[in-house]
Tab-separated table of C-alpha atoms and ligand atoms in Angstrom:
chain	number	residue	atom	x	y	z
Z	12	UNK	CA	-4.750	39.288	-69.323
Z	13	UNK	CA	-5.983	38.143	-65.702
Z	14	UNK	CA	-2.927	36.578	-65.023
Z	15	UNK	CA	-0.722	39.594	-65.430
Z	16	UNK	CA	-1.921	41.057	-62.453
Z	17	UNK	CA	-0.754	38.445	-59.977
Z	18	UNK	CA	2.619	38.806	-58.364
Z	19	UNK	CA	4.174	35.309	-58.778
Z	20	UNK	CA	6.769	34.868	-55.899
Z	21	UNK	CA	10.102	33.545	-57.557
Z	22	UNK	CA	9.810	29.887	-56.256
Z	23	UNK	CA	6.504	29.392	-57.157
Z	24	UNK	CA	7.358	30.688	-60.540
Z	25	UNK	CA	9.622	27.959	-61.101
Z	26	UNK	CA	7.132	25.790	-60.091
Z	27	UNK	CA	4.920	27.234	-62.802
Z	28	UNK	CA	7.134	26.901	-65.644
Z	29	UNK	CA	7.982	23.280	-64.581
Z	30	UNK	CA	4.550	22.698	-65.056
Z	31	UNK	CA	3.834	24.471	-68.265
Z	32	UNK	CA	6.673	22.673	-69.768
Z	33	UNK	CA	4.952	19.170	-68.714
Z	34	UNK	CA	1.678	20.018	-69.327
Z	35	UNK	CA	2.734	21.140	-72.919
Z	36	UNK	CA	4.393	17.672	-73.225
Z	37	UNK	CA	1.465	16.271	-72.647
Z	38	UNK	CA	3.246	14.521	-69.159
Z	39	UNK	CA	1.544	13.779	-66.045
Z	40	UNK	CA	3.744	14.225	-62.644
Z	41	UNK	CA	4.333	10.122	-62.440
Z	42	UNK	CA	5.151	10.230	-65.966
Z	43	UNK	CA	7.475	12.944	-65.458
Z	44	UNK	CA	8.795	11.467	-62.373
Z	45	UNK	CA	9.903	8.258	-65.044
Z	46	UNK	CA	11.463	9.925	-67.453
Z	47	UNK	CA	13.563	12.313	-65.334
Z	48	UNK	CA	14.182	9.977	-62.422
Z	49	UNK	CA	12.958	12.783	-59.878
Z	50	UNK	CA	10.264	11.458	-57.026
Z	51	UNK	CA	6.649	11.866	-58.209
Z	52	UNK	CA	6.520	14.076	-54.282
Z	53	UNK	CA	9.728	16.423	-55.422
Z	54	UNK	CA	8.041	17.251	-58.389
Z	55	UNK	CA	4.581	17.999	-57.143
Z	56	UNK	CA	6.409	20.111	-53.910
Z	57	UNK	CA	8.096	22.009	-56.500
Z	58	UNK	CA	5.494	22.687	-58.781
Z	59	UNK	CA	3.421	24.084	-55.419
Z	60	UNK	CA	5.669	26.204	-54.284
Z	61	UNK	CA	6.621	24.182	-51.615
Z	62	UNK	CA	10.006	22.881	-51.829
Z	63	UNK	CA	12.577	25.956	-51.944
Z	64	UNK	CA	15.737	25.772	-54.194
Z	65	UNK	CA	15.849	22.818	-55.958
Z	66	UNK	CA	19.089	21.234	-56.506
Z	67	UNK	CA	21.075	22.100	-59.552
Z	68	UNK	CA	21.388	18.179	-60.663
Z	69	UNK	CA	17.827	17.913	-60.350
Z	70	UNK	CA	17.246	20.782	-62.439
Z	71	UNK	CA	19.274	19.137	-64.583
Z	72	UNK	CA	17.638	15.764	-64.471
Z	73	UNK	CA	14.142	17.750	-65.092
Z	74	UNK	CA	15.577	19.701	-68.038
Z	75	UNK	CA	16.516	16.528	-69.213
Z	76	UNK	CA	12.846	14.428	-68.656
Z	77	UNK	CA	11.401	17.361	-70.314
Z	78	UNK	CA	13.599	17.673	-73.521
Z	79	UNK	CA	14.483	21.538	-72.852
Z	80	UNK	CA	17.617	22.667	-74.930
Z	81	UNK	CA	18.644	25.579	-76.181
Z	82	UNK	CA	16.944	28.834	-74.768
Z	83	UNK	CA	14.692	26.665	-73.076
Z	84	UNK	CA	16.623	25.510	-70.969
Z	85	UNK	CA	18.762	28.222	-70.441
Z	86	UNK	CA	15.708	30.037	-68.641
Z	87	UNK	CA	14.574	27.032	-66.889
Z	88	UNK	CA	18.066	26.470	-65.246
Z	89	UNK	CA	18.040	30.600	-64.411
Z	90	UNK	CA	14.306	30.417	-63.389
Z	91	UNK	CA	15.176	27.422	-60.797
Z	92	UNK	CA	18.573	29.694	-59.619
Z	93	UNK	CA	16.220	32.632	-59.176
Z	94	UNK	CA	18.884	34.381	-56.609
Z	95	UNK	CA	17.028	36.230	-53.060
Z	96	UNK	CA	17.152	39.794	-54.648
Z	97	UNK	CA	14.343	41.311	-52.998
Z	98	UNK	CA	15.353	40.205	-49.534
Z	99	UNK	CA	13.790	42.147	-46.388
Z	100	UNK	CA	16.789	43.892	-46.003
Z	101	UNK	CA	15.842	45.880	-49.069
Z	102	UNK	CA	13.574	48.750	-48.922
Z	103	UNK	CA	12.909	51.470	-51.746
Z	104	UNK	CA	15.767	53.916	-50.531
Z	105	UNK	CA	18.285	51.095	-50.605
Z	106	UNK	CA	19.134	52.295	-54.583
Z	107	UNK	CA	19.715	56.366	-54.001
Z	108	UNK	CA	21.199	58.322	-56.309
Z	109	UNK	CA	24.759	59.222	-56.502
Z	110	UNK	CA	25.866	62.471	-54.710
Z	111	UNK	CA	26.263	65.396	-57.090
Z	112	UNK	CA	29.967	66.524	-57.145
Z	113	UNK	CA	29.214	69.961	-57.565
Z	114	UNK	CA	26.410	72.553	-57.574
Z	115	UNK	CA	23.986	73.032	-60.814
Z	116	UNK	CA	24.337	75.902	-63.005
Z	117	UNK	CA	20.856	77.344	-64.316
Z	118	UNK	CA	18.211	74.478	-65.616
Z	119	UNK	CA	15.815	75.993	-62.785
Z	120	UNK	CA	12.886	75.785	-65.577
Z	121	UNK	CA	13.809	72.405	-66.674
Z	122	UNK	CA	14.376	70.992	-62.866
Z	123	UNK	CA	10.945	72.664	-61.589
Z	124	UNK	CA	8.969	71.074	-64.362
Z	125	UNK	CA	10.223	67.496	-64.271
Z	126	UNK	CA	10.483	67.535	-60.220
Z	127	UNK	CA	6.828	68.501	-60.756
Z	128	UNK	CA	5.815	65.787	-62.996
Z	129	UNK	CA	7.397	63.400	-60.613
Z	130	UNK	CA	5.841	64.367	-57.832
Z	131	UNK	CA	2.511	64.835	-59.010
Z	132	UNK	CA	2.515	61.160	-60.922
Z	133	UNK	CA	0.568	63.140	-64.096
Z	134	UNK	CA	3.187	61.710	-65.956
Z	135	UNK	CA	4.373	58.099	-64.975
Z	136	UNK	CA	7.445	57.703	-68.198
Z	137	UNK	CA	9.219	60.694	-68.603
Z	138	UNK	CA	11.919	60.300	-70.948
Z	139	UNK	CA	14.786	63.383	-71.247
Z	140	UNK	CA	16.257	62.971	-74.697
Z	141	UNK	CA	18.682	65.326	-75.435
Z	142	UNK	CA	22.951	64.840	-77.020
Z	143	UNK	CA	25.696	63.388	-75.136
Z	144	UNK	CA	27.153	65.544	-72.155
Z	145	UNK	CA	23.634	67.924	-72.364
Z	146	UNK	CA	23.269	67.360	-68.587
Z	147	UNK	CA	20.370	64.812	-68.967
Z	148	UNK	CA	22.036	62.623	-65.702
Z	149	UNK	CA	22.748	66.177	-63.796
Z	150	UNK	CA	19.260	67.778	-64.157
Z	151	UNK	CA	17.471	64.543	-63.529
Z	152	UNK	CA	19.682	64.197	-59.953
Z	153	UNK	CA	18.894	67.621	-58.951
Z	154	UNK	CA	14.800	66.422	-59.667
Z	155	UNK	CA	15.980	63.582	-57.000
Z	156	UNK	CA	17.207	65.946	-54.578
Z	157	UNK	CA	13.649	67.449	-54.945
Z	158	UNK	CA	11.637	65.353	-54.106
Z	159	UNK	CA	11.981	65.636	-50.953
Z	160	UNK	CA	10.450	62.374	-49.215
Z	161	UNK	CA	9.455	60.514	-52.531
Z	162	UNK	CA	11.605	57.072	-52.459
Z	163	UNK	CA	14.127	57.238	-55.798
Z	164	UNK	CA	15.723	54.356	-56.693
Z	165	UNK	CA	18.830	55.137	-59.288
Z	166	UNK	CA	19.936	52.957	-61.796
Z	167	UNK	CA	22.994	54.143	-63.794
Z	168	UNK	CA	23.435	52.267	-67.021
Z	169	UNK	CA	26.926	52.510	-66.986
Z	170	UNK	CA	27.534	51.016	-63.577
Z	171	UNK	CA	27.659	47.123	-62.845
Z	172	UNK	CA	25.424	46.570	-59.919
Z	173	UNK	CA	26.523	44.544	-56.960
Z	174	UNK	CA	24.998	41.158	-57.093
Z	175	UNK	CA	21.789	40.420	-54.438
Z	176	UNK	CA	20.970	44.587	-54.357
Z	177	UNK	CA	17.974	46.308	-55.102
Z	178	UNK	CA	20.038	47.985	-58.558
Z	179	UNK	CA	20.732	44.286	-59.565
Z	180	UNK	CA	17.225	43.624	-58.973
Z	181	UNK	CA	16.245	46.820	-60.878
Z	182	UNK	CA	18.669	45.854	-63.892
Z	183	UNK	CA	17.409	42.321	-63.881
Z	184	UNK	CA	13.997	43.531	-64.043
Z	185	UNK	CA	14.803	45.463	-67.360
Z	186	UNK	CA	15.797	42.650	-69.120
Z	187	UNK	CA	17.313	42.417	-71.848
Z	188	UNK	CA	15.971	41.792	-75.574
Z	189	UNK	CA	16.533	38.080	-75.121
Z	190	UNK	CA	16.017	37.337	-71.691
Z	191	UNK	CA	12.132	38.077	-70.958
Z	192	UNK	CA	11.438	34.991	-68.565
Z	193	UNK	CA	14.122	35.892	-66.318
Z	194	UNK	CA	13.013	39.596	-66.128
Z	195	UNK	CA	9.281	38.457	-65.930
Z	196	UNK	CA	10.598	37.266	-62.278
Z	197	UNK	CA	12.806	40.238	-61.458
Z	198	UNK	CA	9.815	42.233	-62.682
Z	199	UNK	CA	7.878	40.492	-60.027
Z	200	UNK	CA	9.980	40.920	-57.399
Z	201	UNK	CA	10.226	44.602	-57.808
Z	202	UNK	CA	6.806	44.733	-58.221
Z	203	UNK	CA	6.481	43.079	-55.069
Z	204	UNK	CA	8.817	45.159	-53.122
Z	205	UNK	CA	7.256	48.812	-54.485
Z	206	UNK	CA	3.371	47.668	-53.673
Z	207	UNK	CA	1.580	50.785	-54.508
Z	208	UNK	CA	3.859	53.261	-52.941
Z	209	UNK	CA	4.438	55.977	-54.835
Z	210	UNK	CA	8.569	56.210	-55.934
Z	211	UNK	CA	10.360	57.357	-58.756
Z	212	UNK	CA	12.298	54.726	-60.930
Z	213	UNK	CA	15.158	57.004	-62.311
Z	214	UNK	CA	16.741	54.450	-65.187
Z	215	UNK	CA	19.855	56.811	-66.244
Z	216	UNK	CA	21.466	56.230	-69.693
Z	217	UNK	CA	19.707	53.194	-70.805
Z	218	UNK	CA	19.468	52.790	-74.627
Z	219	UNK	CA	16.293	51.261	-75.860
Z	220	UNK	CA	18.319	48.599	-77.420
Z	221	UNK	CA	19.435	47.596	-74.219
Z	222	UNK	CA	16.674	45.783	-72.576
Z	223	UNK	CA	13.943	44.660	-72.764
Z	224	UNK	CA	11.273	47.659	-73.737
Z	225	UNK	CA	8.448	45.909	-72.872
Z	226	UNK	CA	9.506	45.795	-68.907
Z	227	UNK	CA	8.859	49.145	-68.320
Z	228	UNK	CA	4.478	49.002	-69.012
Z	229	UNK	CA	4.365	45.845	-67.365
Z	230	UNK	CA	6.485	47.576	-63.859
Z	231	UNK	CA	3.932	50.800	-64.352
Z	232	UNK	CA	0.994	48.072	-64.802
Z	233	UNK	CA	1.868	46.518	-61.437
Z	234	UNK	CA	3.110	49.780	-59.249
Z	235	UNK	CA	0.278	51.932	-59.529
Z	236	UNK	CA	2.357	54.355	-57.639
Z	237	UNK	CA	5.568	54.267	-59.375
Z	238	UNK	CA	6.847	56.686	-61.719
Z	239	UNK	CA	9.604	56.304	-64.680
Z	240	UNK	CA	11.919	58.748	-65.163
Z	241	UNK	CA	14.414	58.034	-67.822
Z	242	UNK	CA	17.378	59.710	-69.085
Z	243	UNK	CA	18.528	58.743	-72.816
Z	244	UNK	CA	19.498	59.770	-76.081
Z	245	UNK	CA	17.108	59.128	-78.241
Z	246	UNK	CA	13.181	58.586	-77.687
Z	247	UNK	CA	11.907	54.808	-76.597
Z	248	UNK	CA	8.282	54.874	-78.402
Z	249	UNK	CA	6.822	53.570	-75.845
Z	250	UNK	CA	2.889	54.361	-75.770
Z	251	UNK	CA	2.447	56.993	-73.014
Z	252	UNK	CA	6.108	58.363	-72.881
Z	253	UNK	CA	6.672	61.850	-72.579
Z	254	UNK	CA	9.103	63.003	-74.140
Z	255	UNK	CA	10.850	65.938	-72.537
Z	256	UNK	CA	13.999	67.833	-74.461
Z	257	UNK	CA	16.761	68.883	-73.167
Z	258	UNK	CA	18.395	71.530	-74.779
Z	259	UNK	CA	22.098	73.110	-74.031
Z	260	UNK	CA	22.567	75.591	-71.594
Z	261	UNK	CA	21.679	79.157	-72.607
Z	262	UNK	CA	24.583	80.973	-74.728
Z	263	UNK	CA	25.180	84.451	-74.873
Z	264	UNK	CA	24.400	86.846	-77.661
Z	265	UNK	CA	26.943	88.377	-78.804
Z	266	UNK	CA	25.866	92.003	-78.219
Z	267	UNK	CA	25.142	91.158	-74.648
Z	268	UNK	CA	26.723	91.232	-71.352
Z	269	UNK	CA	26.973	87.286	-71.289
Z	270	UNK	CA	28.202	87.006	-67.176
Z	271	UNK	CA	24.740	86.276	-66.145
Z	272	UNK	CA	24.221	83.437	-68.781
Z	273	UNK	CA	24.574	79.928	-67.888
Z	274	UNK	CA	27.095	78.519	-70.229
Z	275	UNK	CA	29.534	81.374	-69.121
Z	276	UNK	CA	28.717	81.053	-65.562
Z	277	UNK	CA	29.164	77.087	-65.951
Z	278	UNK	CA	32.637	77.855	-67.827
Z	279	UNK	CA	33.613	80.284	-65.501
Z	280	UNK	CA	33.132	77.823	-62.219
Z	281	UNK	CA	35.228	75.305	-64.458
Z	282	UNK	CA	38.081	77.857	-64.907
Z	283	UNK	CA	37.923	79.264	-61.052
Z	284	UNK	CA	38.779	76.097	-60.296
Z	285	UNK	CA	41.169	75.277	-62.842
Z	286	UNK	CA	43.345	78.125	-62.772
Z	287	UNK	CA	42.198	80.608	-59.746
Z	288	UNK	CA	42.613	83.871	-59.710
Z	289	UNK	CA	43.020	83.833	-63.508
Z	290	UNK	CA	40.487	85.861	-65.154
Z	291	UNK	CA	39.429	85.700	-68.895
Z	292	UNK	CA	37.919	88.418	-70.888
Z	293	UNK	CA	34.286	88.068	-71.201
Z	294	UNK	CA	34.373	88.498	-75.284
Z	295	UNK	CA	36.267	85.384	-74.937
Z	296	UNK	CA	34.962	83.413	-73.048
Z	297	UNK	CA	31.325	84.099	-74.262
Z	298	UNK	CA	32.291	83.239	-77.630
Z	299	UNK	CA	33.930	80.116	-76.092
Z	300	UNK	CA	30.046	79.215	-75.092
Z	301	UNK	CA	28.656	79.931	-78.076
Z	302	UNK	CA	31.318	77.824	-80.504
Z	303	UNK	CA	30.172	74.927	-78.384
Z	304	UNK	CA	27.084	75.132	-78.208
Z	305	UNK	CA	26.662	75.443	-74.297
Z	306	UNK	CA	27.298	71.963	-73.777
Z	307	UNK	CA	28.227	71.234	-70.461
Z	308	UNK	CA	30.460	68.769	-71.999
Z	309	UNK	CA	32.275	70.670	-74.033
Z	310	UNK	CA	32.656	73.712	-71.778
Z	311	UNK	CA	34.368	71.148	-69.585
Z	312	UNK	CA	36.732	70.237	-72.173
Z	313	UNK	CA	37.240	73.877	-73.222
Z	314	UNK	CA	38.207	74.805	-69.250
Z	315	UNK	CA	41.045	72.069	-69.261
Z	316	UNK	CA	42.198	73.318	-72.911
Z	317	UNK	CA	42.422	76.902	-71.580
Z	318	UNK	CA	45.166	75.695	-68.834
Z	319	UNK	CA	47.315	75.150	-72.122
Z	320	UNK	CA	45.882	77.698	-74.914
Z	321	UNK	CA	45.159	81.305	-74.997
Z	322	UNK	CA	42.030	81.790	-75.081
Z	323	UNK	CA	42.045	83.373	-78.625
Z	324	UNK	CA	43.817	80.801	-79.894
Z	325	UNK	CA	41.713	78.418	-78.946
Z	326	UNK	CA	38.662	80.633	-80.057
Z	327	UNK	CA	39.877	80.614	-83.607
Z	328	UNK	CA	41.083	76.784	-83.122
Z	329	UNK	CA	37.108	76.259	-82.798
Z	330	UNK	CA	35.847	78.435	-85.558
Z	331	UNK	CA	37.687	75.577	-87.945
Z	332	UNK	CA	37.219	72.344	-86.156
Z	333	UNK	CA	34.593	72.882	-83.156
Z	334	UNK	CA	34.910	69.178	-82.574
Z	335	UNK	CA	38.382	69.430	-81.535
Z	336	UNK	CA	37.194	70.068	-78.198
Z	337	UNK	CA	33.190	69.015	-77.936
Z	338	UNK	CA	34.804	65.558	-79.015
Z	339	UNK	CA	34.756	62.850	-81.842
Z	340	UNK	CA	31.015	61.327	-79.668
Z	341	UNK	CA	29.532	64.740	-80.558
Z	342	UNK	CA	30.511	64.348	-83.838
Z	343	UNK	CA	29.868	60.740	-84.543
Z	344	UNK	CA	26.496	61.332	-82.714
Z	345	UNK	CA	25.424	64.101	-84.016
Z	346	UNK	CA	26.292	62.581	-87.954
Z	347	UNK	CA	24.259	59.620	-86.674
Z	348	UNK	CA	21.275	61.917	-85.738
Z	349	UNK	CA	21.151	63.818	-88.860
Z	350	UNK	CA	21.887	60.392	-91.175
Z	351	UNK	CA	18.844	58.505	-89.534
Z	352	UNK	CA	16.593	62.000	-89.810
Z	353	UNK	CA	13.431	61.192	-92.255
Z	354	UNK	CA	13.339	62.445	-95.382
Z	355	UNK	CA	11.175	65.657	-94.942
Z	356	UNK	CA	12.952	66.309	-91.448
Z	357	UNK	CA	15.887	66.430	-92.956
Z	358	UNK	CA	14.659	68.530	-95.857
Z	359	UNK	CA	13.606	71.028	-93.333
Z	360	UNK	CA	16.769	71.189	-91.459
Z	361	UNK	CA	18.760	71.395	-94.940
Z	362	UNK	CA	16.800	74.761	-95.182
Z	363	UNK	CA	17.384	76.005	-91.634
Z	364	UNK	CA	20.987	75.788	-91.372
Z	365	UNK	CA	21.057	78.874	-93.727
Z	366	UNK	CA	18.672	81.442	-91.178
Z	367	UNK	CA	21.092	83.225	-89.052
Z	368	UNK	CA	20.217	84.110	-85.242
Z	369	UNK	CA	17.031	82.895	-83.652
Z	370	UNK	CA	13.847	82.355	-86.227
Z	371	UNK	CA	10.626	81.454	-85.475
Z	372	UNK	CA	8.001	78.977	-86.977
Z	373	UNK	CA	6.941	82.035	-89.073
Z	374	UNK	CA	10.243	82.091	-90.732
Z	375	UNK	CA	10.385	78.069	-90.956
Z	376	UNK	CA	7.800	77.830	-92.625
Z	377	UNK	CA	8.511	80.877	-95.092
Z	378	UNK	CA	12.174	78.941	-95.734
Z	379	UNK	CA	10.585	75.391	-95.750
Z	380	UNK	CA	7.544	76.285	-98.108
Z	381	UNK	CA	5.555	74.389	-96.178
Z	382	UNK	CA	2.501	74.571	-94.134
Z	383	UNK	CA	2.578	75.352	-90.857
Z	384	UNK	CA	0.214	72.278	-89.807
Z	385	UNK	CA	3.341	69.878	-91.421
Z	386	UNK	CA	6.225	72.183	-90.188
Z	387	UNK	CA	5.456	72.326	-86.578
Z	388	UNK	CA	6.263	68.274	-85.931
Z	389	UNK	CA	8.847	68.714	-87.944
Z	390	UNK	CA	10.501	71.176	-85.973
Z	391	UNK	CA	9.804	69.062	-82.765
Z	392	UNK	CA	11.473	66.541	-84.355
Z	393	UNK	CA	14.601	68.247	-84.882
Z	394	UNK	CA	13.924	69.778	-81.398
Z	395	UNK	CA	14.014	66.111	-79.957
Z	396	UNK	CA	17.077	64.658	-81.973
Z	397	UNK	CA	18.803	68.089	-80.315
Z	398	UNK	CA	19.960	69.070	-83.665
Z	399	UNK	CA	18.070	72.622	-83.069
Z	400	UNK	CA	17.380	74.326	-79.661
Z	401	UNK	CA	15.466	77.333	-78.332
Z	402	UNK	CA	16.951	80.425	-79.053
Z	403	UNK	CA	17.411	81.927	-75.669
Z	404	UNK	CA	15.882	80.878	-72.303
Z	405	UNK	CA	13.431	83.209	-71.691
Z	406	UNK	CA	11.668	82.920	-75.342
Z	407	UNK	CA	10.603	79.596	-76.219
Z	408	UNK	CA	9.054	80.150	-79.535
Z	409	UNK	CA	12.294	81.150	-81.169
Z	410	UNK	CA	14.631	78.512	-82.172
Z	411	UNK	CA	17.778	77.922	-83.459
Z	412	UNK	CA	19.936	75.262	-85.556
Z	413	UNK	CA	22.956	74.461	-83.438
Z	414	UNK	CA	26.209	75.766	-84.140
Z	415	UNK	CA	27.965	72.209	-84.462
Z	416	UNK	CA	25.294	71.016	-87.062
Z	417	UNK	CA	25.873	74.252	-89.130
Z	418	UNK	CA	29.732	73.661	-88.219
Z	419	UNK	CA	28.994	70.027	-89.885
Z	420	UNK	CA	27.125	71.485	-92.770
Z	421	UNK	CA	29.050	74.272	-93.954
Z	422	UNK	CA	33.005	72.254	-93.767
Z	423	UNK	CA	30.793	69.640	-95.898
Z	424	UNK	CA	31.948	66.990	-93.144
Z	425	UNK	CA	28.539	65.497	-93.938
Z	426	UNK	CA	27.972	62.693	-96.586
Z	427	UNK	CA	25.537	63.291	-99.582
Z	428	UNK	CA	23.263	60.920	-97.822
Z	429	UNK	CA	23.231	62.784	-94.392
Z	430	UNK	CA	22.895	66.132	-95.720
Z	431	UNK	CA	20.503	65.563	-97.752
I	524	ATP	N1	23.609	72.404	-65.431
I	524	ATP	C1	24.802	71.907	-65.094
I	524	ATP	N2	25.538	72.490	-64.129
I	524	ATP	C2	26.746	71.995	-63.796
I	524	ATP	N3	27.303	70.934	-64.363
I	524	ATP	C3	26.628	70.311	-65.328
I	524	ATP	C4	25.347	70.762	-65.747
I	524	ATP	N4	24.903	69.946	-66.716
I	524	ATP	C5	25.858	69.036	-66.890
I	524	ATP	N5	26.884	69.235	-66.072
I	524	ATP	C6	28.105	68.421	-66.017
I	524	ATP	O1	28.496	68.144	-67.344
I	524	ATP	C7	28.860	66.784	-67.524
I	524	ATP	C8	27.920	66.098	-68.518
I	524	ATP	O2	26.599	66.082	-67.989
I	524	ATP	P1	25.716	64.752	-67.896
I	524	ATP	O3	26.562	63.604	-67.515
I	524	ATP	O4	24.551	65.059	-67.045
I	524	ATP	O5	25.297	64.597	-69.411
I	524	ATP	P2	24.284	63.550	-70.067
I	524	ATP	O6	23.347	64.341	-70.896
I	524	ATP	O7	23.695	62.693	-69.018
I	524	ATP	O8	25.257	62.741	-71.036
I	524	ATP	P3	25.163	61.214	-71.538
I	524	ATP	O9	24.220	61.195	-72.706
I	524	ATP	O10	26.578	60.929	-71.954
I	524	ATP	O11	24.701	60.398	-70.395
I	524	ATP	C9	28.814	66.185	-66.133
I	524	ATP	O12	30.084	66.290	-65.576
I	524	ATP	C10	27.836	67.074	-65.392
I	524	ATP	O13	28.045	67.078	-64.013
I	525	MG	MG1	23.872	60.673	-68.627
């Protein structure tokens, strides 16, 4: 459509959608003027462009001429209140990301690859799906601190942006599932501001279902340069995204020296801290890693439960209820995940759970009895849900259920319907 290409500035785009709304009453401007008791000159400025703000009785008296109600009107008062967000004061590093509190452990694979599709723009919506407390928002703000010279804007979910900044003009932009007109504007504004430059857009924890999906094409339509990087749970659909998992950190084997491995050295960092000069045996505190998973989460958890357990204790603690310390989200979430599986996904992981140690798609599809052509997605899927993970960091074609979804299969904590 021609007209999506055009960057509407905000007051002419009230302008616009006073007209629409009288040409679709079949209203000329004089007739207008009658019915609303606005000048025939106020109306014509506005619908130009010309006159800035209009008053909010006017508004009112418009809405009124025109017969708005209900959503209607509710985006033709917001439309005509359009607030200055992209004012010159705002540039494209006025929305940085946070400062990291402390340093990354491991992830160099992940962090290399997705600084790389950032900066080369191959990509332009990259989403990193992967379970609560993974270390989606941590990896993605070491790929910020990357980039080097590439303008990042950061939008965290979970904060409320100050009104008139470039993250409220961001969130606005997003939308929400009922609000397209006024995020058509903020769209345009943004779009406005970003030109062709090349940035990255990093929208952190954002659920699909909470704005307005359809934003993010139109923003990559208009900034040619831009790129979307976007940290969530679970996959948008959106046509184009890649979808990049992110598994838990590495865990130990439990034959091996388990100091260098990530999960222990992310543990171990937690506990130096915690309680220095304290030192844990490494039997321990590997299999500490593994009963969770490697979540970064989790191993947090487990650091500030070690201040009050022995460490055996708690080690046996988390052979009966890991949950106790991953957390009642993990749970809930990872029930959820396995619940909303589809059928034959779920069929496969039913079959899984029971291989011990690492397998590969050789043994999945020996345990599935299915082809390898069907089992492969299948697999991915499972991969992308974060219900299985690779096996170890260094070999990415074995794989491996995780140890809370077994946890949650074999104490039967599962409904007939989920583990199914
Ligand atoms: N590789 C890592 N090294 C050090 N700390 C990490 C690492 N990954 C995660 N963390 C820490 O673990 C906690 C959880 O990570 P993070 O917030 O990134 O998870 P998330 O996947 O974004 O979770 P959510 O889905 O809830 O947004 C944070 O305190 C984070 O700083
Ligand atoms: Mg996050």
């Amino acid at each position: 459509m021609g007209s999506e290409m055009r960057i509407p500035h905000t007051r002419r785009d009230f302008g616009e959608l006073l007209r629409i709304h009288r040409i679709r009453r079949a209203a000329t401007q004089h007739q207008l003027a009658g019915l609303s008791t606005v000048s025939v000159r106020a109306i014509r400025d506005l619908e130009l462009g010309k006159a800035h703000r209009p008053r909010r009785d006017t508004v009112r008296l418009l809405a009124d001429g025109l017969g708005l109600t209900g959503r209607e009107r509710v985006e033709f008062e917001t439309a005509s209140a359009a607030p200055g967000w992209a004012t010159p004061a705002h540039d494209l590093t006025a929305a940085p990301p946070p400062a990291p509190l402390d340093a990354i452990v491991g992830r160099d694979a992940e962090v290399a690859v997705l600084t790389e599709l950032a900066r080369s723009g191959s990509q332009r919506l990259v989403t990193v799906v992967g379970l609560p407390g993974v270390g989606k928002s941590r990896a993605v703000l070491e790929v910020a601190g990357a980039l080097g010279d590439l303008p990042v804007l950061w939008s965290d979910a979970a904060a409320e942006p100050a009104p008139d900044t470039l993250a409220a003009l961001v969130r606005a932009a997003l939308g929400s599932p009922g609000s397209a007109r006024g995020a058509d504007m903020a769209a345009a504004h943004l779009a406005e501001l970003v030109g062709a430059a090349a940035a990255v857009l990093v929208l952190d924890g954002y659920d699909r279902d909470d704005v307005d999906r359809a934003a993010l094409p139109v923003l990559l339509q208009r900034c040619p340069g831009l790129r979307i990087v976007l940290t969530t749970r679970v996959p948008w659909g959106l046509a184009g995204e890649r979808v990049f998992p992110l598994g838990p950190l590495a865990v130990p084997a439990p034959d091996a020296d388990p100091e260098s491995v990530p999960s222990v050295r992310l543990l171990r960092s937690h506990l130096s801290r915690l309680q220095p000069g304290f030192t844990h045996t490494a039997t321990g505190v590997g299999a500490l890693c593994r009963a969770l998973d490697g979540i970064p989460s989790a191993l947090e958890a487990a650091a500030s439960a070690l201040t009050v357990y022995p460490l055996a204790e708690l080690v046996e603690e988390l052979a009966d209820d890991p949950f106790d310390i991953a957390g009642e989200h993990l749970d809930t979430h990872l029930r959820r995940a396995v619940a909303t599986l589809d059928a034959p996904v779920a069929a496969l992981l039913s079959r899984l759970v029971g291989l011990r140690g690492g397998w590969s798609m050789t043994d999945a599809v020996r345990a599935s009895g299915l082809r390898a052509g069907v089992c492969a997605p299948l697999v991915r899927a499972l991969l992308v849900r974060g219900l299985v993970r690779c096996a170890d960091d260094t070999d990415r074609t074995r794989f491996t259920v995780l140890g809370l979804v077994t946890a949650l299969y074999r104490a039967r904590r599962l409904t007939a319907k989920e583990a199914m």
